[in-house]
Tab-separated table of C-alpha atoms in Angstrom:
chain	number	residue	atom	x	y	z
A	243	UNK	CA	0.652	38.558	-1.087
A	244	UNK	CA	3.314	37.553	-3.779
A	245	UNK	CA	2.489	34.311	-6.125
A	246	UNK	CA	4.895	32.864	-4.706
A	247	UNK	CA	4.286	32.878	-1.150
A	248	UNK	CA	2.818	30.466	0.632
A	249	UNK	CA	2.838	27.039	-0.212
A	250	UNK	CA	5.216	27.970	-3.227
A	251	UNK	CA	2.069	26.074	-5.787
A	252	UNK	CA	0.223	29.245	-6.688
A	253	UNK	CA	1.657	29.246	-10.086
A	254	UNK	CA	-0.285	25.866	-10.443
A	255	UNK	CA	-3.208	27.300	-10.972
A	256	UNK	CA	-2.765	27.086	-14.354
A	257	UNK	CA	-4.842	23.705	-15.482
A	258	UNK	CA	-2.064	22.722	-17.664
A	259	UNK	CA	0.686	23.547	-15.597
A	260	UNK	CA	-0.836	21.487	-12.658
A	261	UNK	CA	-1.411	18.904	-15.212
A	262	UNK	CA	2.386	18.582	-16.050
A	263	UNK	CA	3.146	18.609	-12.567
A	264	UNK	CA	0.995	15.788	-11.492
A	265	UNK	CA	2.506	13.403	-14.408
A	266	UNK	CA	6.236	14.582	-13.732
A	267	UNK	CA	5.227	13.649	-9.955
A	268	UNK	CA	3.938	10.031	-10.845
A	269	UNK	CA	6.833	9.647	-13.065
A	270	UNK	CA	8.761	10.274	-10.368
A	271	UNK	CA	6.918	8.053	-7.799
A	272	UNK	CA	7.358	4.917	-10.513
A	273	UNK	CA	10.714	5.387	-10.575
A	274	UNK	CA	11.545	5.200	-7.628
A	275	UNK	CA	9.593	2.384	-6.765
A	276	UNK	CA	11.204	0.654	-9.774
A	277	UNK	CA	14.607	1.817	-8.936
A	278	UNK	CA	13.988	-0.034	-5.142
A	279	UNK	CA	13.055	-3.038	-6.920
A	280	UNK	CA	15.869	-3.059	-9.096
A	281	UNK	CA	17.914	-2.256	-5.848
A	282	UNK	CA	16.337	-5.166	-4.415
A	283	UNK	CA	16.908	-7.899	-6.703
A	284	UNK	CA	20.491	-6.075	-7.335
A	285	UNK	CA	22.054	-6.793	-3.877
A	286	UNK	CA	20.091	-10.048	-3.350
A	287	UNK	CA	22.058	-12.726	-1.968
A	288	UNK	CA	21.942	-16.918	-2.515
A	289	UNK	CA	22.985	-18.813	0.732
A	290	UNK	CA	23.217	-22.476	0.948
A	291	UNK	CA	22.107	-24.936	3.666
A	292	UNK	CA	23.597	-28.653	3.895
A	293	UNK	CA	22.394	-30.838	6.271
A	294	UNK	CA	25.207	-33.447	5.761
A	295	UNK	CA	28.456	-31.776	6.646
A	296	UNK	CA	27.102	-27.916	6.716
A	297	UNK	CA	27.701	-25.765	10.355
A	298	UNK	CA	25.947	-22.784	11.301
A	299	UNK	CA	28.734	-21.102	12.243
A	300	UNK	CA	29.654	-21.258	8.269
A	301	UNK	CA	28.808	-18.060	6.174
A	302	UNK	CA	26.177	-19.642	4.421
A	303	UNK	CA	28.248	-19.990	0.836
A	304	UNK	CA	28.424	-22.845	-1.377
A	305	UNK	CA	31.579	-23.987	-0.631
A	306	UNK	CA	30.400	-23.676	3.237
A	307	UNK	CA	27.027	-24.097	3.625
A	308	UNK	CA	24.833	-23.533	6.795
A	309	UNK	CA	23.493	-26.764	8.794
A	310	UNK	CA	19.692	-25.622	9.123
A	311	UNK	CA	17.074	-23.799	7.097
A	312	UNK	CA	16.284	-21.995	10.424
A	313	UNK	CA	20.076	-20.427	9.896
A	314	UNK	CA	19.440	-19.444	6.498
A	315	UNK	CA	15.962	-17.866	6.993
A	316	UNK	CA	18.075	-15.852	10.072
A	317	UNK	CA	20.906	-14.472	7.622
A	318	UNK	CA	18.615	-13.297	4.395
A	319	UNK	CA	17.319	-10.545	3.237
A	320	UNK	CA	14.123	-9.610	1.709
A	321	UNK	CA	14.390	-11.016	-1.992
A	322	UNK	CA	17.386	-13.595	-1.309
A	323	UNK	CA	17.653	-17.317	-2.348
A	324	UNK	CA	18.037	-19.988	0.201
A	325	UNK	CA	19.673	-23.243	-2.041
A	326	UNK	CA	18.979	-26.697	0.109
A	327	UNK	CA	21.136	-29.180	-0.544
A	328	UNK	CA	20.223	-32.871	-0.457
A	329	UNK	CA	19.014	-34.824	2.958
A	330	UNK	CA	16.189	-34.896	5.021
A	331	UNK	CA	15.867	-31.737	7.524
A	332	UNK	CA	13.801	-32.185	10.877
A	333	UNK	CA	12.220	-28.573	11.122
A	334	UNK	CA	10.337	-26.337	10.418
A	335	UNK	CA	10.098	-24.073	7.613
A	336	UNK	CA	9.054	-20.346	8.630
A	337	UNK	CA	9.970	-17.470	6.570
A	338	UNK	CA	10.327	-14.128	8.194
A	339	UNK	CA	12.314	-11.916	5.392
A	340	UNK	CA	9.509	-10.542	3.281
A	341	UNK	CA	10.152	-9.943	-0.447
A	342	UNK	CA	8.753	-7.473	-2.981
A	343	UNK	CA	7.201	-8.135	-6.637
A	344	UNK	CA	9.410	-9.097	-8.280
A	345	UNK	CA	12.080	-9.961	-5.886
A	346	UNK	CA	10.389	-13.037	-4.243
A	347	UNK	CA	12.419	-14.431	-1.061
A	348	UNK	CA	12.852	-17.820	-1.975
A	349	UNK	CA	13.433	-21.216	-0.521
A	350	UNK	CA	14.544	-24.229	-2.888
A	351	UNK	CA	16.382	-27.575	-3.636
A	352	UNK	CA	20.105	-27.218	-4.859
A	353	UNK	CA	18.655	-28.428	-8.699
A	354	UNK	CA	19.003	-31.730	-9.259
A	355	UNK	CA	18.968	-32.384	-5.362
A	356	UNK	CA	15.973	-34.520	-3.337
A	357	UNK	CA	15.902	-32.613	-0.222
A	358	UNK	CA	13.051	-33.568	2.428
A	359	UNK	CA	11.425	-31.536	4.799
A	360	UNK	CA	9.541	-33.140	7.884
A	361	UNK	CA	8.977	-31.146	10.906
A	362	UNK	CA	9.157	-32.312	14.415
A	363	UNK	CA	5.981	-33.944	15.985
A	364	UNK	CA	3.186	-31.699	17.000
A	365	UNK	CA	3.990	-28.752	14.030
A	366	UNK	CA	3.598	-27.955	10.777
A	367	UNK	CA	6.151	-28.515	7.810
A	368	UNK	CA	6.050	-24.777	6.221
A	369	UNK	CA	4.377	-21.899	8.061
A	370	UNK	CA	3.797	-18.646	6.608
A	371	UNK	CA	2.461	-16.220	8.854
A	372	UNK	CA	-0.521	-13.347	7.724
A	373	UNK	CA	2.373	-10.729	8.074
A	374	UNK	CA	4.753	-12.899	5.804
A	375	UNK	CA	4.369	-12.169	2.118
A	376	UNK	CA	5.986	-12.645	-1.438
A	377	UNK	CA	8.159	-15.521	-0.568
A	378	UNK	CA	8.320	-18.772	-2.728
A	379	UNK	CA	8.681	-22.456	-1.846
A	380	UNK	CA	9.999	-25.089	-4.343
A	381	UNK	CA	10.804	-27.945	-5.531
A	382	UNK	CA	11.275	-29.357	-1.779
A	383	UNK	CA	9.358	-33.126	-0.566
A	384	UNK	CA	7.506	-31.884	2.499
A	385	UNK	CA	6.192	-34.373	4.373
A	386	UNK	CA	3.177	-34.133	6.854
A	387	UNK	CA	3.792	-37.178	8.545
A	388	UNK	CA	4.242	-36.027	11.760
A	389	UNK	CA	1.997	-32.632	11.406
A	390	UNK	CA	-0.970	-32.142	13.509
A	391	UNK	CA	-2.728	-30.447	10.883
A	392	UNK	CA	-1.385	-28.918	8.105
A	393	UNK	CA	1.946	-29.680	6.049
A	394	UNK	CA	2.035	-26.620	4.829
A	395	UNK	CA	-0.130	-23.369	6.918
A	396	UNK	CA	-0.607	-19.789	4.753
A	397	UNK	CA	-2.205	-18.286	7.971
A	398	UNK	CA	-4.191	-14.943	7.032
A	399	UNK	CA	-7.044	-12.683	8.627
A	400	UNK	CA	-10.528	-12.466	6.768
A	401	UNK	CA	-11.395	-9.326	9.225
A	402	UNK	CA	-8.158	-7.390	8.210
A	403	UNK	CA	-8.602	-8.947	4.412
A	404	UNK	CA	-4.991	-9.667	4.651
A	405	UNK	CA	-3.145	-12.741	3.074
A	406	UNK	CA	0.340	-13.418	2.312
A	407	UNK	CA	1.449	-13.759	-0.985
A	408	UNK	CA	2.679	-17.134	-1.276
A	409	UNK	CA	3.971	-19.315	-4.340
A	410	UNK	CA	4.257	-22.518	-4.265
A	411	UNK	CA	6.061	-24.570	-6.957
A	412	UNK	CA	6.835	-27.893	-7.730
A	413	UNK	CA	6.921	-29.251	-4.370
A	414	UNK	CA	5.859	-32.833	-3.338
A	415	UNK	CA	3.615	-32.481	-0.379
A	416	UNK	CA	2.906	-35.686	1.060
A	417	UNK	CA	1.205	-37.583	3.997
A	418	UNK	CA	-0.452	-36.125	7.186
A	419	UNK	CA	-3.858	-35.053	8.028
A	420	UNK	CA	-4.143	-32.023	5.498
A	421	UNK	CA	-2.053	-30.956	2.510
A	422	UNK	CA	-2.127	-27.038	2.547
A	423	UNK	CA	-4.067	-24.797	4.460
A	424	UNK	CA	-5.385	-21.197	3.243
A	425	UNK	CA	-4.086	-19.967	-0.122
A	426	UNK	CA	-6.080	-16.412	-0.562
A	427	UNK	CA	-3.659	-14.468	-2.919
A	428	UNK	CA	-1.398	-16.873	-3.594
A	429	UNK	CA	-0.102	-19.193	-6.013
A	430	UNK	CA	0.090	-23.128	-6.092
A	431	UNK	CA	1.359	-24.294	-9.243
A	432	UNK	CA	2.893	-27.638	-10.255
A	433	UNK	CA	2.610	-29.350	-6.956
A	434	UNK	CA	1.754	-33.009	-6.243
A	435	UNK	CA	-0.641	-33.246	-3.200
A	436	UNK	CA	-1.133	-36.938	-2.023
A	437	UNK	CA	-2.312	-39.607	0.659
A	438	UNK	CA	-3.631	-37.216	3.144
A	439	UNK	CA	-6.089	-38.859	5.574
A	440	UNK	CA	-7.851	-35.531	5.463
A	441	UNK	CA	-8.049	-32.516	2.555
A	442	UNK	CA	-5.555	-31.978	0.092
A	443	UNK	CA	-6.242	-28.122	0.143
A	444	UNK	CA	-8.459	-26.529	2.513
A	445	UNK	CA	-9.188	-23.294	0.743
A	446	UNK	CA	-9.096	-19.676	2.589
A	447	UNK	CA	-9.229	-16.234	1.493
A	448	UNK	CA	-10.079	-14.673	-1.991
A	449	UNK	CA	-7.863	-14.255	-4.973
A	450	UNK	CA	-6.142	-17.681	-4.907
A	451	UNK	CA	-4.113	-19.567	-7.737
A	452	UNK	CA	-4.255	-23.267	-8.404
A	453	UNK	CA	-2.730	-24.572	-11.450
A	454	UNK	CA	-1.313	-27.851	-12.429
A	455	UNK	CA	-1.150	-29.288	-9.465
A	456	UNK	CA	-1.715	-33.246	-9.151
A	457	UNK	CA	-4.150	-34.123	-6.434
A	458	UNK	CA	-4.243	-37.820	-5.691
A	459	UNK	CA	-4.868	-40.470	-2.911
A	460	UNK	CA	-6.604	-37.998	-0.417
A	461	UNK	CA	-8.857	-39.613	1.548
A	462	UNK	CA	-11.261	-36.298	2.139
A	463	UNK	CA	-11.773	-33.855	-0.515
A	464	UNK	CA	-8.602	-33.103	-2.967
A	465	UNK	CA	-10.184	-29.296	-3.379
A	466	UNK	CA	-12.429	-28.495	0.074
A	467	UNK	CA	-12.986	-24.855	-0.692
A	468	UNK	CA	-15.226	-23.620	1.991
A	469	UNK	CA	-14.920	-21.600	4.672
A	470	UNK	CA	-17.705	-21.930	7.704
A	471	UNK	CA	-18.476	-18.479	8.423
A	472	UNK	CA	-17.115	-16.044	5.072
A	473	UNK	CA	-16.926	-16.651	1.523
A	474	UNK	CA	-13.538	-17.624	-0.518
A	475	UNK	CA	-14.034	-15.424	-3.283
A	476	UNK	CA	-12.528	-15.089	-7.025
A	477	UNK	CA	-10.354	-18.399	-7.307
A	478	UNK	CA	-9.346	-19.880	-10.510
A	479	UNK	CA	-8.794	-23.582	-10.388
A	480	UNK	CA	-7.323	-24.929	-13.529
A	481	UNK	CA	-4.995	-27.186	-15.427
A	482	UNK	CA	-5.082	-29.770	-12.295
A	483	UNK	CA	-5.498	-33.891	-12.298
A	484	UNK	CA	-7.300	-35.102	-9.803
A	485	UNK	CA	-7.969	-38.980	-8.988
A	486	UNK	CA	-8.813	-41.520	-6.243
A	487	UNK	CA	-9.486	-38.837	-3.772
A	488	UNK	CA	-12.642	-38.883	-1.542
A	489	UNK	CA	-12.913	-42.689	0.426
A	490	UNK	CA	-12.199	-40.917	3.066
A	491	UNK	CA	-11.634	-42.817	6.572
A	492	UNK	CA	-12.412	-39.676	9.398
A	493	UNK	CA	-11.294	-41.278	13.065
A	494	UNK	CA	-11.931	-37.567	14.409
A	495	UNK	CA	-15.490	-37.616	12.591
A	496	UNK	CA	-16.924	-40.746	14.654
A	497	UNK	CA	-18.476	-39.134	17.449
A	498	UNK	CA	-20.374	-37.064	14.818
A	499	UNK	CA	-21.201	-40.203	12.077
A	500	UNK	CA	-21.268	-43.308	14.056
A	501	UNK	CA	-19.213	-44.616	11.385
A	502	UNK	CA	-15.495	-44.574	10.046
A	503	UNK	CA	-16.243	-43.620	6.848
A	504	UNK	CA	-17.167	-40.662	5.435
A	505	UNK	CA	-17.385	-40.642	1.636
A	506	UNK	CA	-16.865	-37.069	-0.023
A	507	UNK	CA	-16.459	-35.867	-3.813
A	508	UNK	CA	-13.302	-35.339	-5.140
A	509	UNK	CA	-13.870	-31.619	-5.232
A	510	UNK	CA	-16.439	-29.662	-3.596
A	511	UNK	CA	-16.939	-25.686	-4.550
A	512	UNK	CA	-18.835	-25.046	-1.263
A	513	UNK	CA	-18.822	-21.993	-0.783
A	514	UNK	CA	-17.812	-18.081	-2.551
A	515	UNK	CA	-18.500	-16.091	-5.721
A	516	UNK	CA	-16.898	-15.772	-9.039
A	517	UNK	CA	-15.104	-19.249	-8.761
A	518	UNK	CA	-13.621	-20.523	-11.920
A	519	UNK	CA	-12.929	-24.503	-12.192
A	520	UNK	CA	-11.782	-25.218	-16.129
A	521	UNK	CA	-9.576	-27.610	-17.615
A	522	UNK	CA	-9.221	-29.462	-15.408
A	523	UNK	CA	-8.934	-33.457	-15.057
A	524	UNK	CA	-11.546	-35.579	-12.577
A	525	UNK	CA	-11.628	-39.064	-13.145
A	526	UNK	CA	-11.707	-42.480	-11.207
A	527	UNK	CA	-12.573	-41.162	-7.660
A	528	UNK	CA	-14.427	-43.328	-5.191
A	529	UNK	CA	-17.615	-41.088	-4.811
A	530	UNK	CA	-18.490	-38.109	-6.584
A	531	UNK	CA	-16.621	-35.898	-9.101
A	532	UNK	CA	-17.097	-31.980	-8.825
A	533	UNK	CA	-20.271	-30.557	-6.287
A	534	UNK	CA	-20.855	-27.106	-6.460
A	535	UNK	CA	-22.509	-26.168	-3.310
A	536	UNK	CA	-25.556	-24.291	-2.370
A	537	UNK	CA	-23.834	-21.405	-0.671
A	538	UNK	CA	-21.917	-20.702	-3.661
A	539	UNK	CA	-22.692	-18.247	-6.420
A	540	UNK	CA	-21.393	-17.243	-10.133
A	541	UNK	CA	-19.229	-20.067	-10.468
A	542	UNK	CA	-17.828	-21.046	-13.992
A	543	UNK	CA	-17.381	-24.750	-14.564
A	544	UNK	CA	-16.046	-24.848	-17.886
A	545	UNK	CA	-14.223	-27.426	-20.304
A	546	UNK	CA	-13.430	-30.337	-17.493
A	547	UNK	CA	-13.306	-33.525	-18.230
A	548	UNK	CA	-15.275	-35.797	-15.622
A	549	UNK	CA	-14.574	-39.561	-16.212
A	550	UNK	CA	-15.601	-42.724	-14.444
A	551	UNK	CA	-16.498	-41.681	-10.582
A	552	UNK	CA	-18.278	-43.539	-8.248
A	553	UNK	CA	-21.408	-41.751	-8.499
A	554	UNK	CA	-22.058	-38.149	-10.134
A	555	UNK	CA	-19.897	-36.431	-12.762
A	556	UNK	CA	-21.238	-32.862	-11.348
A	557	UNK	CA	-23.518	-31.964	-8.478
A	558	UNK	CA	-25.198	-28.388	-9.077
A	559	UNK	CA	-26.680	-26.864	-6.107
A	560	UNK	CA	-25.695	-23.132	-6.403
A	561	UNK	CA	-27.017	-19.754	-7.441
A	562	UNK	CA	-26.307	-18.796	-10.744
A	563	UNK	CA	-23.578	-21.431	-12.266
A	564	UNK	CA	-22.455	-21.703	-15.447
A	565	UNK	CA	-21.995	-25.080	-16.834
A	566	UNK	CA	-20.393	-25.204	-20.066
A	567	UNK	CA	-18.441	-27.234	-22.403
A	568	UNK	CA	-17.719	-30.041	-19.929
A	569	UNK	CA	-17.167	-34.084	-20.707
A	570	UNK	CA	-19.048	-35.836	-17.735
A	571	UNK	CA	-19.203	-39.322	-18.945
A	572	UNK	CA	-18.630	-43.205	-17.650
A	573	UNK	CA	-19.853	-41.903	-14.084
A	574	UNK	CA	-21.800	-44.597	-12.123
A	575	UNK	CA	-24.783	-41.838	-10.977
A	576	UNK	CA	-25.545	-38.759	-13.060
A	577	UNK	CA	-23.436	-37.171	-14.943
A	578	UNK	CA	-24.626	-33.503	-14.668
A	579	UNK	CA	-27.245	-33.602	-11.512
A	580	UNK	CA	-28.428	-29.442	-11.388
A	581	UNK	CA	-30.869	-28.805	-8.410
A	582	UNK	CA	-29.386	-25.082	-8.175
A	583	UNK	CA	-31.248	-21.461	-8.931
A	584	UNK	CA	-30.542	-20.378	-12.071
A	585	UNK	CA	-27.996	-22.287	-13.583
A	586	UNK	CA	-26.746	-21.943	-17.388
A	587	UNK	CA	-26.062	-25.802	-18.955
A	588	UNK	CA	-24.355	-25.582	-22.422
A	589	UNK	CA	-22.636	-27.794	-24.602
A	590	UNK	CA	-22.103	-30.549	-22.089
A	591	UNK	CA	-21.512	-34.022	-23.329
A	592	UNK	CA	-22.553	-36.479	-21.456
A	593	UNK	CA	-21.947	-39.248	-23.894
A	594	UNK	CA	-19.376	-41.470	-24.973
A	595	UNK	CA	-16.961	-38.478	-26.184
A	596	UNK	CA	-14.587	-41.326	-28.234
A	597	UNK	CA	-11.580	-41.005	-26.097
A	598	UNK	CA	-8.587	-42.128	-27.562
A	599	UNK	CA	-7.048	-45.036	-24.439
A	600	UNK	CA	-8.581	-43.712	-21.171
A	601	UNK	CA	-7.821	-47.316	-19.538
A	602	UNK	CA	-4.146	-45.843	-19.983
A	603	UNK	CA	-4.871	-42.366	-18.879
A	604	UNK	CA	-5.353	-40.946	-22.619
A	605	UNK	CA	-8.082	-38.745	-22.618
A	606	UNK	CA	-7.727	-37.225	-25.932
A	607	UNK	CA	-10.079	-36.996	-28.037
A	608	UNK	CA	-10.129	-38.876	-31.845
A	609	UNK	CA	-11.025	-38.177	-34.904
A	610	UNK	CA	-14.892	-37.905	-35.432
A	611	UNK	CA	-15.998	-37.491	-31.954
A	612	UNK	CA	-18.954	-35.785	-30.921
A	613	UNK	CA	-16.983	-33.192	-28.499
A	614	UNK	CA	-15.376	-32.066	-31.468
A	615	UNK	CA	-16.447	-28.083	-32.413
A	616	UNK	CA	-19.100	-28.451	-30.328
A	617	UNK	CA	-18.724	-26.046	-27.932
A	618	UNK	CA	-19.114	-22.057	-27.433
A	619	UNK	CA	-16.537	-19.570	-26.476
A	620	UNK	CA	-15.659	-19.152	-23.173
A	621	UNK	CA	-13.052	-16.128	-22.746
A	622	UNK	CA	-11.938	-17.030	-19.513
A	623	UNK	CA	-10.833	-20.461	-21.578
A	624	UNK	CA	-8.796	-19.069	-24.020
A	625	UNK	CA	-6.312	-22.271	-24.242
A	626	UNK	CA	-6.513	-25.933	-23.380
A	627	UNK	CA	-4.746	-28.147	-20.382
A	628	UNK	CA	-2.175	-28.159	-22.923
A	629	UNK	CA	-1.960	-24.654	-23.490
A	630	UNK	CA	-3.040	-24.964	-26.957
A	631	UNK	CA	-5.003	-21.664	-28.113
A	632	UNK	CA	-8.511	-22.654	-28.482
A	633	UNK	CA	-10.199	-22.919	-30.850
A	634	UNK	CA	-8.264	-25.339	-33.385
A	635	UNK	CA	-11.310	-25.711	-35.336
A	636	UNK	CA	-14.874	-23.881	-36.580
A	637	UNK	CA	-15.495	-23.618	-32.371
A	638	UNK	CA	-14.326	-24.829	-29.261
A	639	UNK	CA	-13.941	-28.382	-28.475
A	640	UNK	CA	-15.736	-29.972	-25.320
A	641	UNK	CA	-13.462	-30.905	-22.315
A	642	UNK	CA	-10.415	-30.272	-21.319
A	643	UNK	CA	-8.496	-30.667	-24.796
A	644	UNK	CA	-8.424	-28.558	-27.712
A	645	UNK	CA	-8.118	-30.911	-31.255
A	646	UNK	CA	-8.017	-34.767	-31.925
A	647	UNK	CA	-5.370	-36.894	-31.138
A	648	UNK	CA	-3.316	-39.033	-28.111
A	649	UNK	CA	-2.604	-37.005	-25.486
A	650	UNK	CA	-0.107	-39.714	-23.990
A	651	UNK	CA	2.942	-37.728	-23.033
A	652	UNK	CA	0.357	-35.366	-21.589
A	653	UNK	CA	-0.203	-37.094	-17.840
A	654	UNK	CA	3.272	-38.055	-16.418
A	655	UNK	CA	3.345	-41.097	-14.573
A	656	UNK	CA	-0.134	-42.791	-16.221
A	657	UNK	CA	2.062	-45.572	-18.710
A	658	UNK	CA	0.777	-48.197	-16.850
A	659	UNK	CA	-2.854	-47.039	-16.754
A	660	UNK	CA	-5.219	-45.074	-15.515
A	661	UNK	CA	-5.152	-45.801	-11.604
A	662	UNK	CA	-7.453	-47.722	-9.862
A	663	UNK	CA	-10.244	-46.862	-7.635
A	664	UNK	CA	-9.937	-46.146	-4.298
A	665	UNK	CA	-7.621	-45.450	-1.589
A	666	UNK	CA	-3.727	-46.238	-3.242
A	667	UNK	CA	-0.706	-47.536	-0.804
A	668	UNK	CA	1.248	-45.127	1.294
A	669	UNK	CA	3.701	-44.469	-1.322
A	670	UNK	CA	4.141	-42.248	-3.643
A	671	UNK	CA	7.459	-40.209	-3.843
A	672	UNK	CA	8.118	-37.605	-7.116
A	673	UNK	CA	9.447	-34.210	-7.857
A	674	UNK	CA	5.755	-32.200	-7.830
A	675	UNK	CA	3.217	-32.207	-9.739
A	676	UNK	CA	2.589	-31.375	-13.842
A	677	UNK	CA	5.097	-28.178	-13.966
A	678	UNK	CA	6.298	-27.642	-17.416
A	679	UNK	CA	5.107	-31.101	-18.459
A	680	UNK	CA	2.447	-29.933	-20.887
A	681	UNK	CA	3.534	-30.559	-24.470
């Protein structure tokens, strides 16, 4: 038989022959993949939607917009921007045009614009389904009120280990039973979540993203992240503020309680592995601060700062936690209670840390106090809330800022002081949560 009959290879025997044909064909393969994503975000598309004076039968532009979101979602593409103009749209948010890396399909307000979502009664605001993925949702108000469950539903599958990749940025999700719902692989940055009856965020999935987000006036849990029957693995929890969530008034629980209330932590870590909570901001909640829970394992809780809850700063009662570097002070029970296996406690202060106005919602940290370089390195903490690289000093500083000094420009919002205890008022409008606030 000739060497070249056949499959036409034989002349690949040669090691470095096959070699240089195995690169040239993953050279190849990359290319093309980033030529398709190049084609992708070449011949994407911005439409427009306008409530107030917009017609579906428009083409979508600027100068004539589409009437619904529902029109828009129908005329994109994969990877194309849907601009919403100001006004307040009755329905329901439900992207079907999947994106690529890279080329997100995106819905947003027209900058500058206050555009409101709220869905009919008896739906959600924004549904993403377990076959949607890379789309992104920002900058909109979405409003629960009139939500059975969730405002906004990521929907995924635990048995097929498949969940969308979501972002969402910068959106004000307000009012309702629950905030958001799922979250495994995606990102929620920047967002203010407030005066749910229920959860801010109901955790599902593994892999999830939640950064800078401002939880506040939940009456359940800000962060419930738990699932009843499989873990909710590898989730990094950071930059976030988090206050008066927790006195939580549970209609749907009475049956079970015999009562209306049902007091619950501000955060609880219930259950999953390899769960990192850092920098982060927990202070002035009704009941408890942070619980770790007992089916919960190799969690990092790292450079917080834990100030003035009802009763405990943190509640350890995992397998195999790491404690380290956290404030947990001005709590009315313990501040660190650890009944779990195995736990690591390190550099925790649990003192008066010398903040510099935290009646006004300055938590920095002054000159001389005992949190500063006195902590260890972390190197999943390689920066502060701020984003300053730590460490300024000879080591890390405890909590959740790196270096003395006011951090009033820090918390938007907190000029007129640190908030008070308790359920707030049914208020509460604003453009998301901490975004690119941190100075």
């Amino acid at each position: 038989m000739s060497e070249h009959s056949g499959s036409g290879l034989t002349h690949l025997k040669n090691p470095r022959t096959f070699m240089r044909y195995k690169l040239l064909r993953l050279i190849a393969i990359f290319c093309f993949g980033v030529s398709l994503s190049i084609t992708a975000t070449a011949h994407a598309a911005t439409y427009y939607v306008s409530v107030n004076g917009g017609s579906d039968s428009n083409p979508g532009t600027e100068a004539a917009p589409f009437k619904t979101i529902a029109r828009g979602s129908q005329k994109m593409s994969g990877g194309d921007t849907l601009l919403i103009r100001a006004g307040t749209y009755n329905e329901v948010i439900a992207p079907s045009r999947n994106g690529m890396p890279g080329a997100y399909t995106r819905y947003a307000a027209y900058p500058g614009e206050e555009v409101i979502v709220k869905a009919p009664p008896g739906t959600v605001v924004v549904f993403f389904s377990r076959t949607t993925t890379y789309v992104e949702v920002s900058d909109l108000i979405i409003d629960g009120t009139n939500a059975t469950s969730y405002a906004v539903k990521i929907e995924g599958s635990y048995e097929k280990d498949q969940w969308p990749r979501i972002r969402l940025l910068r959106n004000d999700i307000r009012f309702g039973r629950f905030g958001i719902g799922g979250g495994g692989e995606s990102e929620i940055i920047g967002n203010k979540i407030h005066h749910m009856k229920g959860y801010g965020i109901y955790t599902a999935g593994h892999n999830g993203l939640l950064e800078g987000n401002i939880f506040h006036d939940n009456g359940g849990y800000a962060i419930h992240h738990y699932q009843k029957h499989e873990a909710v693995n590898n989730w990094i929890i950071r930059n976030n503020v988090i206050y008066r969530n927790g006195d939580a008034y549970y209609p749907w629980y009475r049956p079970y309680y015999g009562v209306n209330k049902r007091p619950l932590p501000a955060v609880t870590l219930s259950s999953g592995r390899q769960i990192q909570f850092y920098n982060n901001l927990v202070y002035n909640n009704p009941n408890g601060g942070v619980t770790i829970g007992s089916s919960s394992r190799d969690v990092l809780l790292a450079n917080n700062t834990i100030y003035k809850n009802g009763e405990y700063g943190v509640f350890d009662r995992s397998s195999n936690a790491r404690i380290i570097n956290n404030i947990s002070w001005g709590n009315s029970g313990a501040q660190i209670l650890n009944t779990g296996a195995n736990t690591t406690l390190q550099n925790n202060l649990t003192t008066d840390p010398k903040f510099v106005n935290p009646a006004a919602g300055n938590f920095g940290i002054q000159a001389g106090s005992p949190a500063l370089d006195k902590g260890i390195t972390v190197a999943q903490v390689p920066d502060d809330f701020t984003g300053k690289k730590r460490p300024e000093g000879a080591a890390y500083d405890i909590g959740a800022f790196e270096g003395a000094g006011s951090k009033a420009n820090v918390l938007p919002g907190m000029a007129g002081g640190l908030p008070a205890g308790g359920l707030g008022g049914a208020g509460g409008t604003g453009g998301g949560g901490l975004g690119s606030c941190y100075k």
